[in-house]
Amino acid sequence: AQSVTQLGSHVSVSEGALVLLRCNYSSSVPPYLFWYVQYPNQGLQLLLKYTTGATLVKGINGFEAEFKKSETSFHLTKPSAHMSDAAEYFCAVSHGNNQGGKLIFGQGTELSVKP
Amino acid sequence: EPEVTQTPSHQVTQMGQEVILRCVPISNHLYFYWYRQILGQKVEFLVSFYNNEISEKSEIFDDQFSVERPDGSNFTLKIRSTKLEDSAMYFCASSVALAGSETQYFGPGTRLLVL
């Protein structure tokens, strides 16, 4: 069975500091991995995804994530936090066998950015 | 930019009542999903739907739940007899294809409160 663990339900950084949100997954098949962001009172918006190919994936708003199979990780980073990055971030995994679109989510990490 | 819409944004109902949550997926998308998030918990998959049939459903999606595409634009989730534990945020999503690599686009959610 697939699962996702996000380390840290709350992360606080200063504006301009590095953002690192951790995600580890468990999957018996090659996974597809996603990061979604949820701003207050809005739906989940895709930041980036890994399917195949290059393991370093770049997304919107300056975020990127690296798929590390040996570590079963897909951590999200941004070199310099901005106040507008304050939101909840969700890591998710789906089947890598093209037999279903079900997303399995982590519990989410709330990012706050201090001025 | 096309987006998934959901109505109502909030709904309060009495235990035992029927509720229908409505979604309008992105117009050229063929696959539709419902997820829910109980306060403080993970986003959980409920059901996926394609070609007027359920593709996959979770253990949560019992006989009290049903989905329907009543016309060419709407996608609905019905809860026949609501329970207190059905209180949650319900998200609709849609995608072009069912493959695990496809991006699911989420609506803003309906917050359901069962009293």
PDB file of N, CA and C in Angstrom, chain A residues 4-13 19-24 35-38 47 76 85-91 105-112, chain B residues 37 41-42:
ATOM      1  N   VAL A   4       2.214   8.394   2.517  1.00  0.00           N
ATOM      2  CA  VAL A   4       3.047   9.591   2.482  1.00  0.00           C
ATOM      3  C   VAL A   4       3.167  10.131   3.890  1.00  0.00           C
ATOM      4  N   THR A   5       4.376  10.506   4.256  1.00  0.00           N
ATOM      5  CA  THR A   5       4.622  11.114   5.554  1.00  0.00           C
ATOM      6  C   THR A   5       5.292  12.459   5.351  1.00  0.00           C
ATOM      7  N   GLN A   6       4.693  13.491   5.915  1.00  0.00           N
ATOM      8  CA  GLN A   6       5.303  14.810   5.898  1.00  0.00           C
ATOM      9  C   GLN A   6       5.800  15.109   7.301  1.00  0.00           C
ATOM     10  N   LEU A   7       7.088  15.353   7.411  1.00  0.00           N
ATOM     11  CA  LEU A   7       7.689  15.624   8.712  1.00  0.00           C
ATOM     12  C   LEU A   7       7.488  17.089   9.072  1.00  0.00           C
ATOM     13  N   GLY A   8       6.792  17.306  10.174  1.00  0.00           N
ATOM     14  CA  GLY A   8       6.543  18.669  10.628  1.00  0.00           C
ATOM     15  C   GLY A   8       5.207  19.177  10.147  1.00  0.00           C
ATOM     16  N   SER A   9       4.272  19.318  11.061  1.00  0.00           N
ATOM     17  CA  SER A   9       2.961  19.853  10.680  1.00  0.00           C
ATOM     18  C   SER A   9       3.019  21.378  10.544  1.00  0.00           C
ATOM     19  N   HIS A  10       3.976  21.995  11.203  1.00  0.00           N
ATOM     20  CA  HIS A  10       4.155  23.441  11.108  1.00  0.00           C
ATOM     21  C   HIS A  10       5.639  23.744  10.912  1.00  0.00           C
ATOM     22  N   VAL A  11       5.913  24.590   9.949  1.00  0.00           N
ATOM     23  CA  VAL A  11       7.277  25.064   9.713  1.00  0.00           C
ATOM     24  C   VAL A  11       7.231  26.584   9.647  1.00  0.00           C
ATOM     25  N   SER A  12       8.154  27.215  10.350  1.00  0.00           N
ATOM     26  CA  SER A  12       8.220  28.677  10.352  1.00  0.00           C
ATOM     27  C   SER A  12       9.599  29.111   9.888  1.00  0.00           C
ATOM     28  N   VAL A  13       9.632  30.017   8.935  1.00  0.00           N
ATOM     29  CA  VAL A  13      10.900  30.542   8.428  1.00  0.00           C
ATOM     30  C   VAL A  13      10.819  32.056   8.370  1.00  0.00           C
ATOM     31  N   VAL A  19      13.399  27.577   2.399  1.00  0.00           N
ATOM     32  CA  VAL A  19      12.242  26.775   2.772  1.00  0.00           C
ATOM     33  C   VAL A  19      12.553  25.315   2.458  1.00  0.00           C
ATOM     34  N   LEU A  20      12.349  24.444   3.433  1.00  0.00           N
ATOM     35  CA  LEU A  20      12.516  23.004   3.231  1.00  0.00           C
ATOM     36  C   LEU A  20      11.340  22.297   3.883  1.00  0.00           C
ATOM     37  N   LEU A  21      10.519  21.666   3.053  1.00  0.00           N
ATOM     38  CA  LEU A  21       9.380  20.891   3.544  1.00  0.00           C
ATOM     39  C   LEU A  21       9.635  19.440   3.163  1.00  0.00           C
ATOM     40  N   ARG A  22       9.553  18.571   4.165  1.00  0.00           N
ATOM     41  CA  ARG A  22       9.971  17.185   3.957  1.00  0.00           C
ATOM     42  C   ARG A  22       8.805  16.263   3.642  1.00  0.00           C
ATOM     43  N   CYS A  23       9.079  15.339   2.737  1.00  0.00           N
ATOM     44  CA  CYS A  23       8.078  14.360   2.340  1.00  0.00           C
ATOM     45  C   CYS A  23       8.774  13.030   2.072  1.00  0.00           C
ATOM     46  N   ASN A  24       8.294  11.995   2.719  1.00  0.00           N
ATOM     47  CA  ASN A  24       8.751  10.641   2.440  1.00  0.00           C
ATOM     48  C   ASN A  24       7.557   9.795   2.034  1.00  0.00           C
ATOM     49  N   TRP A  35       3.374  17.838  -5.290  1.00  0.00           N
ATOM     50  CA  TRP A  35       3.236  18.819  -4.220  1.00  0.00           C
ATOM     51  C   TRP A  35       2.111  19.775  -4.617  1.00  0.00           C
ATOM     52  N   TYR A  36       1.161  19.918  -3.680  1.00  0.00           N
ATOM     53  CA  TYR A  36       0.079  20.872  -3.847  1.00  0.00           C
ATOM     54  C   TYR A  36       0.189  21.931  -2.746  1.00  0.00           C
ATOM     55  N   VAL A  37      -0.311  23.120  -3.051  1.00  0.00           N
ATOM     56  CA  VAL A  37      -0.365  24.196  -2.070  1.00  0.00           C
ATOM     57  C   VAL A  37      -1.817  24.643  -1.917  1.00  0.00           C
ATOM     58  N   GLN A  38      -2.168  24.960  -0.681  1.00  0.00           N
ATOM     59  CA  GLN A  38      -3.515  25.455  -0.419  1.00  0.00           C
ATOM     60  C   GLN A  38      -3.422  26.772   0.316  1.00  0.00           C
ATOM     61  N   LEU A  47       1.816  22.551  -7.366  1.00  0.00           N
ATOM     62  CA  LEU A  47       3.097  23.263  -7.405  1.00  0.00           C
ATOM     63  C   LEU A  47       4.039  22.619  -8.415  1.00  0.00           C
ATOM     64  N   LEU A  76      10.496  19.365  -0.700  1.00  0.00           N
ATOM     65  CA  LEU A  76      10.204  20.612  -1.424  1.00  0.00           C
ATOM     66  C   LEU A  76      11.094  21.722  -0.884  1.00  0.00           C
ATOM     67  N   ASP A  85       4.336  33.061   0.434  1.00  0.00           N
ATOM     68  CA  ASP A  85       4.449  31.598   0.457  1.00  0.00           C
ATOM     69  C   ASP A  85       3.723  30.974   1.642  1.00  0.00           C
ATOM     70  N   ALA A  86       3.264  31.790   2.562  1.00  0.00           N
ATOM     71  CA  ALA A  86       2.550  31.268   3.731  1.00  0.00           C
ATOM     72  C   ALA A  86       1.281  30.565   3.275  1.00  0.00           C
ATOM     73  N   ALA A  87       1.202  29.270   3.554  1.00  0.00           N
ATOM     74  CA  ALA A  87       0.096  28.439   3.076  1.00  0.00           C
ATOM     75  C   ALA A  87       0.285  27.043   3.658  1.00  0.00           C
ATOM     76  N   GLU A  88      -0.629  26.146   3.289  1.00  0.00           N
ATOM     77  CA  GLU A  88      -0.462  24.747   3.659  1.00  0.00           C
ATOM     78  C   GLU A  88      -0.014  23.972   2.433  1.00  0.00           C
ATOM     79  N   TYR A  89       0.946  23.094   2.637  1.00  0.00           N
ATOM     80  CA  TYR A  89       1.553  22.347   1.547  1.00  0.00           C
ATOM     81  C   TYR A  89       1.311  20.855   1.755  1.00  0.00           C
ATOM     82  N   PHE A  90       0.875  20.210   0.680  1.00  0.00           N
ATOM     83  CA  PHE A  90       0.561  18.791   0.732  1.00  0.00           C
ATOM     84  C   PHE A  90       1.403  18.015  -0.273  1.00  0.00           C
ATOM     85  N   CYS A  91       2.007  16.965   0.197  1.00  0.00           N
ATOM     86  CA  CYS A  91       2.704  16.013  -0.661  1.00  0.00           C
ATOM     87  C   CYS A  91       1.752  14.860  -0.945  1.00  0.00           C
ATOM     88  N   PHE A 105      -2.519  11.459   0.112  1.00  0.00           N
ATOM     89  CA  PHE A 105      -1.900  12.679   0.623  1.00  0.00           C
ATOM     90  C   PHE A 105      -1.195  12.452   1.951  1.00  0.00           C
ATOM     91  N   GLY A 106      -0.189  13.272   2.185  1.00  0.00           N
ATOM     92  CA  GLY A 106       0.370  13.415   3.515  1.00  0.00           C
ATOM     93  C   GLY A 106      -0.542  14.313   4.340  1.00  0.00           C
ATOM     94  N   GLN A 107      -0.175  14.504   5.585  1.00  0.00           N
ATOM     95  CA  GLN A 107      -1.047  15.232   6.492  1.00  0.00           C
ATOM     96  C   GLN A 107      -0.942  16.734   6.338  1.00  0.00           C
ATOM     97  N   GLY A 108      -0.014  17.186   5.508  1.00  0.00           N
ATOM     98  CA  GLY A 108       0.113  18.618   5.265  1.00  0.00           C
ATOM     99  C   GLY A 108       1.106  19.279   6.189  1.00  0.00           C
ATOM    100  N   THR A 109       1.746  20.321   5.681  1.00  0.00           N
ATOM    101  CA  THR A 109       2.657  21.150   6.476  1.00  0.00           C
ATOM    102  C   THR A 109       2.251  22.604   6.301  1.00  0.00           C
ATOM    103  N   GLU A 110       1.978  23.249   7.422  1.00  0.00           N
ATOM    104  CA  GLU A 110       1.637  24.663   7.362  1.00  0.00           C
ATOM    105  C   GLU A 110       2.902  25.492   7.447  1.00  0.00           C
ATOM    106  N   LEU A 111       3.119  26.279   6.424  1.00  0.00           N
ATOM    107  CA  LEU A 111       4.302  27.133   6.377  1.00  0.00           C
ATOM    108  C   LEU A 111       3.925  28.552   6.773  1.00  0.00           C
ATOM    109  N   SER A 112       4.618  29.072   7.757  1.00  0.00           N
ATOM    110  CA  SER A 112       4.455  30.488   8.088  1.00  0.00           C
ATOM    111  C   SER A 112       5.778  31.199   7.814  1.00  0.00           C
TER     112      SER A 112
ATOM    113  N   GLN B  37     -11.607  16.209   3.635  1.00  0.00           N
ATOM    114  CA  GLN B  37     -10.610  16.472   4.667  1.00  0.00           C
ATOM    115  C   GLN B  37     -11.336  16.809   5.954  1.00  0.00           C
ATOM    116  N   GLN B  41      -7.093  16.487   9.799  1.00  0.00           N
ATOM    117  CA  GLN B  41      -6.659  15.203   9.266  1.00  0.00           C
ATOM    118  C   GLN B  41      -6.232  15.323   7.802  1.00  0.00           C
ATOM    119  N   LYS B  42      -5.806  14.202   7.249  1.00  0.00           N
ATOM    120  CA  LYS B  42      -5.333  14.192   5.870  1.00  0.00           C
ATOM    121  C   LYS B  42      -6.473  14.367   4.883  1.00  0.00           C
TER     122      LYS B  42
END
